[in-house]
Amino acid sequence: MDNILRLVDLVKVFNNQKVIKNISLDIRKGEFLTILGPSGCGKTTILRMIAGLEKPTSGNILLNGRHIENKEPYELNINTVFQNYALFPHMNVYKNIAYGLKVKKVSKPEIRERVTKMLELVQLGGYEKRMPDQLSGGQKQRVAIARSLINNPKILLLDEPLSALDFKLRKKMQSELKSLQQRLGITFIYVTHDQEEALYISDRIVVMNAGSIEQLGDSRDIYERPRTKFVAAFIGESNLFDSTVDSIWEDKVTLKAGNLQIAADNRSLEVGDNVCVLVRPENVKYSLKAVEHFNIKAVTRENVYLGSSIKTIFMSEDGRKIISTNYNRSLKTPKINESVWIYWNPEDAVIINSEENNGYHCREKVMAS
Ligand SMILES: Nc1ncnc2c1ncn2[C@@H]1O[C@H](COP(=O)(O)OP(=O)(O)O)[C@@H](O)[C@H]1O
Ligand SMILES: [Mg+2]
């Protein structure tokens, strides 16, 4: 697939602090790529460098093979949608959307035609005369998106565009944005700290932590095969066990995590390897009897009713919190203080290589520029 944008060994230093640490990333033409990470990890800084609003300290940014790292924003056909909408408060919806074309001295009839098309695209037909303060948050965000898209950008950058909206509206706008991107085929680079939003909306996700890329993959990779403990813990809920390979029998392994004995599928492990085992709460099971290859004895602490699921929190004998989420509500929940044995299907245990925890920087994506 064609790459539209390439970040090569990108570094940004602010006040002697490296906030972007040698990031390399290829972005495909027409994809919906999300940069996901906690607040302060460098997401906005990356977008600002792509948009020409911030110069990299070192490294390169290539747009369709051409260096753009020293270009100014107006030289780039890249537009940004911000969280705070940044609409012109004294202009009505029509003028806000038309602004970019007016600056470019596009003819009045063409402006009218293109603004009308944009208003339809974002479902705001009839709102031309409204002023920004007469719009809801979702409508303002739609105007901001229309105002960016009217310039036919090669890439649209979106920096937490929905985070000011309430839950229901956010869900609705997520689905609108996703279908808009699919219809237009424009490359979207979307920033969020909301992992659920990222899983739902993206073709691919870049998970960032403290200025570095932890993992790049589609939603399923990121959730089901996290490469690092950080990704496992950041995306969804997780039970993580630092452990050591104790024994191997056929395609299964037994691992020791403190006093616990746990089982997993063998993925080319050797006795003595240090690994971390991830088991998602929906895969955690419990039994009133001991289970072969497991010795995780635990006490039931809490059953939390969540509507579509019930979450049960257990405390293991050695003081670990273990979460089990049950979507089958016809199953009986254990009683509080009841002792159970925790287990799972060995194929549901995801092995995270402890050695890889600090070393993954999307290396398979790095190519010489
Ligand atoms: N203009 C700036 N001057 C100094 N430090 C900055 C500047 N912009 C961002 N930073 C710092 O860089 C780090 C990354 O910030 P940012 O890219 O805004 O993170 P995010 O968008 O992921 O929350 C933060 O520690 C932030 O304080
Ligand atoms: Mg930010």
Short mmCIF file of C-alpha atoms and ligand atoms in Angstrom, two decimals:
data_model
loop_
_atom_site.label_atom_id
_atom_site.label_comp_id
_atom_site.label_asym_id
_atom_site.label_seq_id
_atom_site.Cartn_x
_atom_site.Cartn_y
_atom_site.Cartn_z
CA MET A 1 0.00 0.00 0.00
CA ASP A 2 1.14 3.54 -0.73
CA ASN A 3 2.48 5.64 2.10
CA ILE A 4 1.30 9.21 2.06
CA LEU A 5 3.30 10.36 5.05
CA ARG A 6 6.49 9.12 6.63
CA LEU A 7 7.96 10.17 9.94
CA VAL A 8 11.62 9.23 10.09
CA ASP A 9 13.56 9.28 13.36
CA LEU A 10 11.60 12.28 14.54
CA VAL A 11 12.79 14.05 17.68
CA LYS A 12 11.41 17.08 19.49
CA VAL A 13 13.15 18.65 22.44
CA PHE A 14 11.45 21.24 24.65
CA ASN A 15 13.52 22.88 27.41
CA ASN A 16 16.25 20.21 27.19
CA GLN A 17 13.62 17.50 27.48
CA LYS A 18 13.14 15.00 24.69
CA VAL A 19 9.36 14.81 24.41
CA ILE A 20 9.39 12.94 21.07
CA LYS A 21 11.98 10.19 21.07
CA ASN A 22 13.08 9.06 17.63
CA ILE A 23 9.71 8.17 16.23
CA SER A 24 9.47 6.47 12.85
CA LEU A 25 6.11 5.72 11.32
CA ASP A 26 4.62 5.21 7.87
CA ILE A 27 1.08 6.36 7.33
CA ARG A 28 -0.87 4.81 4.47
CA LYS A 29 -2.82 6.76 1.93
CA GLY A 30 -6.52 6.79 2.79
CA GLU A 31 -6.25 5.17 6.18
CA PHE A 32 -7.80 6.18 9.48
CA LEU A 33 -4.79 6.16 11.78
CA THR A 34 -5.18 6.92 15.46
CA ILE A 35 -2.45 8.05 17.81
CA LEU A 36 -3.49 6.84 21.24
CA GLY A 37 -1.77 7.51 24.51
CA PRO A 38 -2.10 9.15 27.92
CA SER A 39 -2.06 12.89 28.36
CA GLY A 40 1.41 14.37 27.93
CA CYS A 41 2.87 11.50 25.87
CA GLY A 42 3.47 13.75 22.85
CA LYS A 43 0.43 13.25 20.59
CA THR A 44 -0.28 16.92 19.95
CA THR A 45 3.40 17.64 19.39
CA ILE A 46 3.48 15.05 16.60
CA LEU A 47 0.39 16.54 14.94
CA ARG A 48 1.82 20.04 15.22
CA MET A 49 5.04 18.94 13.55
CA ILE A 50 3.10 17.28 10.71
CA ALA A 51 1.01 20.44 10.28
CA GLY A 52 4.11 22.63 10.12
CA LEU A 53 3.18 24.43 13.35
CA GLU A 54 6.28 23.12 15.14
CA LYS A 55 9.72 22.32 13.71
CA PRO A 56 11.28 18.97 14.62
CA THR A 57 14.55 19.12 16.54
CA SER A 58 15.82 16.40 14.21
CA GLY A 59 14.45 13.78 11.84
CA ASN A 60 12.32 14.03 8.73
CA ILE A 61 8.70 14.26 7.67
CA LEU A 62 7.93 13.24 4.09
CA LEU A 63 4.64 13.93 2.38
CA ASN A 64 4.37 11.82 -0.78
CA GLY A 65 8.14 11.48 -0.75
CA ARG A 66 8.88 15.21 -0.34
CA HIS A 67 10.52 16.70 2.72
CA ILE A 68 8.12 18.99 4.57
CA GLU A 69 9.77 19.31 7.97
CA ASN A 70 10.77 22.92 7.30
CA LYS A 71 7.61 24.02 5.55
CA GLU A 72 5.14 26.52 6.96
CA PRO A 73 1.51 25.50 7.57
CA TYR A 74 0.15 27.50 4.61
CA GLU A 75 2.50 25.66 2.23
CA LEU A 76 0.97 22.30 3.19
CA ASN A 77 -2.28 20.80 2.11
CA ILE A 78 -2.87 19.51 5.60
CA ASN A 79 -5.69 20.75 7.83
CA THR A 80 -6.26 20.37 11.53
CA VAL A 81 -9.44 20.05 13.59
CA PHE A 82 -8.94 20.93 17.23
CA GLN A 83 -10.83 19.98 20.37
CA ASN A 84 -11.94 23.56 21.02
CA TYR A 85 -13.37 23.95 17.47
CA ALA A 86 -11.55 27.29 16.96
CA LEU A 87 -14.46 28.76 14.99
CA PHE A 88 -14.53 32.49 14.23
CA PRO A 89 -17.11 33.71 16.76
CA HIS A 90 -18.19 36.75 14.74
CA MET A 91 -18.86 34.77 11.54
CA ASN A 92 -21.91 32.67 10.83
CA VAL A 93 -21.69 29.01 9.83
CA TYR A 94 -21.57 29.79 6.11
CA LYS A 95 -18.75 32.31 6.49
CA ASN A 96 -16.80 30.06 8.81
CA ILE A 97 -16.85 27.24 6.27
CA ALA A 98 -16.23 29.55 3.29
CA TYR A 99 -13.28 31.28 4.93
CA GLY A 100 -10.48 29.16 3.49
CA LEU A 101 -11.81 29.48 -0.04
CA LYS A 102 -12.32 33.23 0.30
CA VAL A 103 -8.68 33.64 1.34
CA LYS A 104 -7.70 31.69 -1.77
CA LYS A 105 -9.86 34.05 -3.86
CA VAL A 106 -12.11 31.30 -5.18
CA SER A 107 -15.07 32.72 -7.13
CA LYS A 108 -18.32 33.39 -5.25
CA PRO A 109 -20.46 30.87 -7.18
CA GLU A 110 -17.87 28.13 -6.61
CA ILE A 111 -17.69 28.99 -2.90
CA ARG A 112 -21.47 28.73 -2.68
CA GLU A 113 -21.48 25.37 -4.40
CA ARG A 114 -18.70 23.92 -2.27
CA VAL A 115 -20.04 25.25 1.04
CA THR A 116 -23.48 23.85 0.22
CA LYS A 117 -21.91 20.45 -0.48
CA MET A 118 -19.98 20.58 2.80
CA LEU A 119 -23.07 21.54 4.78
CA GLU A 120 -24.82 18.48 3.38
CA LEU A 121 -21.83 16.29 4.08
CA VAL A 122 -21.83 17.20 7.78
CA GLN A 123 -25.64 17.32 7.98
CA LEU A 124 -25.94 21.03 8.68
CA GLY A 125 -28.10 22.10 5.74
CA GLY A 126 -30.24 25.07 6.85
CA TYR A 127 -27.76 26.23 9.52
CA GLU A 128 -25.89 28.69 7.24
CA LYS A 129 -26.96 31.82 9.14
CA ARG A 130 -26.44 30.53 12.68
CA MET A 131 -23.67 32.06 14.72
CA PRO A 132 -21.27 29.70 16.57
CA ASP A 133 -22.79 30.55 19.96
CA GLN A 134 -26.17 29.36 18.67
CA LEU A 135 -24.82 25.87 17.99
CA SER A 136 -24.48 22.81 20.19
CA GLY A 137 -21.05 21.28 20.79
CA GLY A 138 -21.62 18.59 18.18
CA GLN A 139 -22.76 21.15 15.60
CA LYS A 140 -19.75 23.35 16.27
CA GLN A 141 -17.48 20.38 15.78
CA ARG A 142 -19.23 19.59 12.47
CA VAL A 143 -18.63 23.16 11.29
CA ALA A 144 -14.97 22.84 12.25
CA ILE A 145 -14.71 19.61 10.26
CA ALA A 146 -16.50 21.12 7.24
CA ARG A 147 -14.25 24.16 7.40
CA SER A 148 -11.19 21.91 7.21
CA LEU A 149 -12.52 19.54 4.57
CA ILE A 150 -13.54 22.31 2.17
CA ASN A 151 -9.86 22.87 1.37
CA ASN A 152 -9.63 19.31 0.00
CA PRO A 153 -6.73 18.48 2.29
CA LYS A 154 -4.51 15.51 1.50
CA ILE A 155 -4.49 14.73 5.19
CA LEU A 156 -6.86 15.75 7.94
CA LEU A 157 -5.39 15.95 11.43
CA LEU A 158 -7.85 15.68 14.29
CA ASP A 159 -6.66 16.45 17.82
CA GLU A 160 -9.10 14.99 20.36
CA PRO A 161 -11.96 16.51 18.35
CA LEU A 162 -14.74 14.87 20.37
CA SER A 163 -13.44 15.06 23.91
CA ALA A 164 -15.58 18.10 24.80
CA LEU A 165 -18.80 16.28 23.87
CA ASP A 166 -20.98 14.23 26.17
CA PHE A 167 -20.96 10.44 25.93
CA LYS A 168 -23.92 9.89 23.60
CA LEU A 169 -23.01 12.65 21.19
CA ARG A 170 -19.41 11.46 21.17
CA LYS A 171 -20.55 7.97 20.13
CA LYS A 172 -22.70 9.44 17.36
CA MET A 173 -19.90 11.69 16.09
CA GLN A 174 -17.45 8.77 16.14
CA SER A 175 -19.65 6.86 13.78
CA GLU A 176 -20.19 9.94 11.59
CA LEU A 177 -16.48 10.64 11.39
CA LYS A 178 -15.70 7.06 10.51
CA SER A 179 -18.24 6.95 7.70
CA LEU A 180 -17.20 10.41 6.47
CA GLN A 181 -13.60 9.25 6.23
CA GLN A 182 -14.62 6.10 4.39
CA ARG A 183 -16.70 8.06 1.88
CA LEU A 184 -14.07 10.72 1.24
CA GLY A 185 -11.04 8.44 1.29
CA ILE A 186 -8.93 11.21 2.84
CA THR A 187 -6.16 10.13 5.20
CA PHE A 188 -7.19 10.90 8.78
CA ILE A 189 -4.65 11.13 11.57
CA TYR A 190 -6.68 11.16 14.72
CA VAL A 191 -5.46 11.79 18.25
CA THR A 192 -7.24 10.55 21.33
CA HIS A 193 -6.52 9.38 24.86
CA ASP A 194 -9.74 7.32 24.82
CA GLN A 195 -8.90 3.69 24.09
CA GLU A 196 -12.47 2.65 23.37
CA GLU A 197 -12.80 5.42 20.81
CA ALA A 198 -9.52 4.34 19.20
CA LEU A 199 -10.59 0.69 18.99
CA TYR A 200 -13.88 1.64 17.39
CA ILE A 201 -12.84 4.28 14.92
CA SER A 202 -9.43 3.29 13.53
CA ASP A 203 -7.96 1.23 10.72
CA ARG A 204 -4.71 1.22 12.63
CA ILE A 205 -3.65 2.47 16.04
CA VAL A 206 -0.31 3.77 17.24
CA VAL A 207 -0.01 3.42 21.00
CA MET A 208 2.34 5.98 22.50
CA ASN A 209 3.95 6.22 25.88
CA ALA A 210 6.28 9.01 27.03
CA GLY A 211 7.34 10.12 23.56
CA SER A 212 7.85 6.65 22.09
CA ILE A 213 5.73 4.26 20.07
CA GLU A 214 4.85 1.13 22.02
CA GLN A 215 2.91 -0.63 19.30
CA LEU A 216 1.37 -0.18 15.88
CA GLY A 217 -1.44 -2.42 14.71
CA ASP A 218 -5.13 -2.76 14.03
CA SER A 219 -7.63 -2.73 16.89
CA ARG A 220 -7.58 -6.48 17.21
CA ASP A 221 -3.77 -6.71 17.39
CA ILE A 222 -3.65 -4.01 19.99
CA TYR A 223 -6.30 -5.58 22.20
CA GLU A 224 -5.58 -9.26 21.72
CA ARG A 225 -1.83 -9.26 21.17
CA PRO A 226 -0.36 -6.33 23.06
CA ARG A 227 3.41 -6.29 22.76
CA THR A 228 4.15 -4.56 26.01
CA LYS A 229 2.77 -4.40 29.51
CA PHE A 230 2.02 -0.74 28.94
CA VAL A 231 -0.22 -1.50 25.97
CA ALA A 232 -1.90 -4.38 27.80
CA ALA A 233 -2.68 -2.19 30.79
CA PHE A 234 -3.67 0.91 28.81
CA ILE A 235 -6.10 -0.80 26.44
CA GLY A 236 -9.08 -2.33 28.16
CA GLU A 237 -8.97 -4.05 31.53
CA SER A 238 -6.30 -6.57 32.19
CA ASN A 239 -4.99 -9.11 34.64
CA LEU A 240 -1.20 -9.10 34.42
CA PHE A 241 1.11 -11.62 36.06
CA ASP A 242 4.88 -11.25 36.04
CA SER A 243 6.07 -14.80 35.83
CA THR A 244 8.75 -17.32 34.97
CA VAL A 245 8.42 -20.41 32.79
CA ASP A 246 8.44 -23.37 35.15
CA SER A 247 7.79 -26.37 32.94
CA ILE A 248 6.71 -27.22 29.43
CA TRP A 249 4.46 -30.08 28.43
CA GLU A 250 3.66 -30.48 24.75
CA ASP A 251 2.12 -27.24 23.54
CA LYS A 252 1.33 -25.96 27.02
CA VAL A 253 3.49 -24.30 29.61
CA THR A 254 3.20 -23.83 33.34
CA LEU A 255 4.39 -20.54 34.71
CA LYS A 256 5.08 -19.41 38.23
CA ALA A 257 3.88 -16.02 39.33
CA GLY A 258 4.95 -15.73 42.96
CA ASN A 259 3.07 -18.56 44.65
CA LEU A 260 0.71 -19.01 41.74
CA GLN A 261 0.96 -21.67 39.13
CA ILE A 262 -0.67 -20.67 35.87
CA ALA A 263 -0.99 -22.20 32.43
CA ALA A 264 -0.61 -20.81 28.92
CA ASP A 265 -0.03 -21.99 25.38
CA ASN A 266 3.61 -22.43 24.55
CA ARG A 267 4.82 -19.78 22.15
CA SER A 268 8.44 -20.81 21.77
CA LEU A 269 9.27 -20.31 25.41
CA GLU A 270 12.03 -21.96 27.38
CA VAL A 271 12.16 -22.96 31.02
CA GLY A 272 13.43 -20.00 33.04
CA ASP A 273 12.20 -17.29 30.61
CA ASN A 274 10.84 -14.20 32.31
CA VAL A 275 7.52 -13.18 30.82
CA CYS A 276 4.41 -11.31 31.67
CA VAL A 277 1.09 -13.08 31.26
CA LEU A 278 -2.00 -11.12 30.27
CA VAL A 279 -5.48 -12.55 30.77
CA ARG A 280 -8.42 -10.35 29.82
CA PRO A 281 -11.25 -10.29 32.40
CA GLU A 282 -13.71 -11.82 29.91
CA ASN A 283 -11.47 -14.90 29.77
CA VAL A 284 -11.12 -15.42 33.51
CA LYS A 285 -13.17 -18.34 34.84
CA TYR A 286 -13.71 -19.69 38.31
CA SER A 287 -14.51 -23.05 39.77
CA LEU A 288 -15.43 -24.31 43.22
CA LYS A 289 -12.94 -27.14 42.77
CA ALA A 290 -9.23 -27.14 42.03
CA VAL A 291 -8.30 -26.98 38.35
CA GLU A 292 -5.41 -28.92 36.83
CA HIS A 293 -2.30 -26.83 36.01
CA PHE A 294 -3.57 -23.87 38.03
CA ASN A 295 -3.28 -23.17 41.71
CA ILE A 296 -4.86 -19.76 41.94
CA LYS A 297 -7.03 -19.90 45.01
CA ALA A 298 -9.00 -16.72 45.58
CA VAL A 299 -11.79 -15.16 47.58
CA THR A 300 -14.73 -13.34 46.00
CA ARG A 301 -14.70 -9.70 46.98
CA GLU A 302 -17.29 -7.92 44.89
CA ASN A 303 -19.85 -8.43 42.13
CA VAL A 304 -20.42 -5.29 40.07
CA TYR A 305 -23.49 -5.12 37.89
CA LEU A 306 -22.72 -3.27 34.63
CA GLY A 307 -25.85 -3.89 32.59
CA SER A 308 -24.52 -5.94 29.71
CA SER A 309 -22.03 -7.69 31.97
CA ILE A 310 -21.21 -8.52 35.55
CA LYS A 311 -17.74 -7.90 36.84
CA THR A 312 -16.47 -10.00 39.71
CA ILE A 313 -13.42 -8.99 41.67
CA PHE A 314 -11.41 -11.70 43.37
CA MET A 315 -8.46 -11.46 45.71
CA SER A 316 -5.93 -14.26 45.33
CA GLU A 317 -4.36 -15.89 48.37
CA ASP A 318 -1.16 -13.97 47.72
CA GLY A 319 -3.02 -10.65 47.61
CA ARG A 320 -3.56 -10.02 43.88
CA LYS A 321 -6.70 -8.49 42.51
CA ILE A 322 -8.12 -10.60 39.70
CA ILE A 323 -11.00 -9.34 37.58
CA SER A 324 -13.49 -11.56 35.78
CA THR A 325 -16.12 -10.08 33.50
CA ASN A 326 -19.08 -12.18 32.57
CA TYR A 327 -21.30 -11.33 29.62
CA ASN A 328 -23.48 -14.37 30.09
CA ARG A 329 -25.83 -13.10 32.76
CA SER A 330 -27.59 -16.42 33.16
CA LEU A 331 -24.45 -17.73 34.89
CA LYS A 332 -24.48 -17.60 38.64
CA THR A 333 -22.09 -15.14 40.26
CA PRO A 334 -20.05 -16.44 43.21
CA LYS A 335 -21.08 -15.28 46.66
CA ILE A 336 -19.10 -12.64 48.48
CA ASN A 337 -16.31 -14.25 50.55
CA GLU A 338 -16.78 -17.55 48.73
CA SER A 339 -13.49 -19.31 47.94
CA VAL A 340 -12.93 -20.25 44.32
CA TRP A 341 -10.21 -21.50 42.01
CA ILE A 342 -9.34 -19.17 39.17
CA TYR A 343 -8.40 -20.54 35.76
CA TRP A 344 -8.65 -19.85 32.05
CA ASN A 345 -8.16 -21.62 28.76
CA PRO A 346 -4.41 -21.67 28.19
CA GLU A 347 -4.92 -20.19 24.69
CA ASP A 348 -6.48 -17.11 26.30
CA ALA A 349 -3.28 -16.28 28.17
CA VAL A 350 -1.25 -13.79 26.15
CA ILE A 351 2.46 -13.97 26.74
CA ILE A 352 4.27 -10.66 26.74
CA ASN A 353 7.99 -10.93 26.42
CA SER A 354 9.49 -8.98 29.32
CA GLU A 355 12.66 -8.25 27.34
CA GLU A 356 10.64 -6.49 24.66
CA ASN A 357 8.98 -4.15 27.08
CA ASN A 358 11.26 -1.23 26.40
CA GLY A 359 12.57 -2.10 23.02
CA TYR A 360 9.70 -1.87 20.58
CA HIS A 361 9.74 1.18 18.35
CA CYS A 362 7.84 -0.03 15.29
CA ARG A 363 11.12 -1.18 13.87
CA GLU A 364 9.52 -3.30 11.20
CA LYS A 365 8.04 -0.10 9.81
CA VAL A 366 11.27 1.85 9.67
CA MET A 367 12.79 2.11 6.24
CA ALA A 368 15.55 4.36 4.95
CA SER A 369 14.17 7.56 3.53
N1 LIG B 1 5.54 24.52 23.57
C1 LIG B 1 5.96 23.71 24.54
N2 LIG B 1 6.96 24.06 25.37
C2 LIG B 1 7.42 23.23 26.33
N3 LIG B 1 6.95 21.99 26.55
C3 LIG B 1 5.95 21.56 25.75
C4 LIG B 1 5.41 22.39 24.71
N4 LIG B 1 4.45 21.68 24.08
C5 LIG B 1 4.38 20.49 24.70
N5 LIG B 1 5.28 20.41 25.71
C6 LIG B 1 5.51 19.24 26.56
O1 LIG B 1 5.69 18.12 25.73
C7 LIG B 1 5.08 16.97 26.28
C8 LIG B 1 4.09 16.41 25.28
O2 LIG B 1 3.01 17.30 25.13
P1 LIG B 1 1.80 17.05 24.15
O3 LIG B 1 2.33 16.74 22.80
O4 LIG B 1 0.89 18.21 24.25
O5 LIG B 1 1.13 15.75 24.77
P2 LIG B 1 -0.32 15.11 24.52
O6 LIG B 1 -0.93 15.81 23.34
O7 LIG B 1 -0.05 13.67 24.27
O8 LIG B 1 -1.09 15.32 25.78
C9 LIG B 1 4.44 17.42 27.57
O9 LIG B 1 5.31 17.09 28.61
C10 LIG B 1 4.30 18.91 27.41
O10 LIG B 1 4.35 19.55 28.65
MG MG B 2 -2.76 16.89 23.24
#
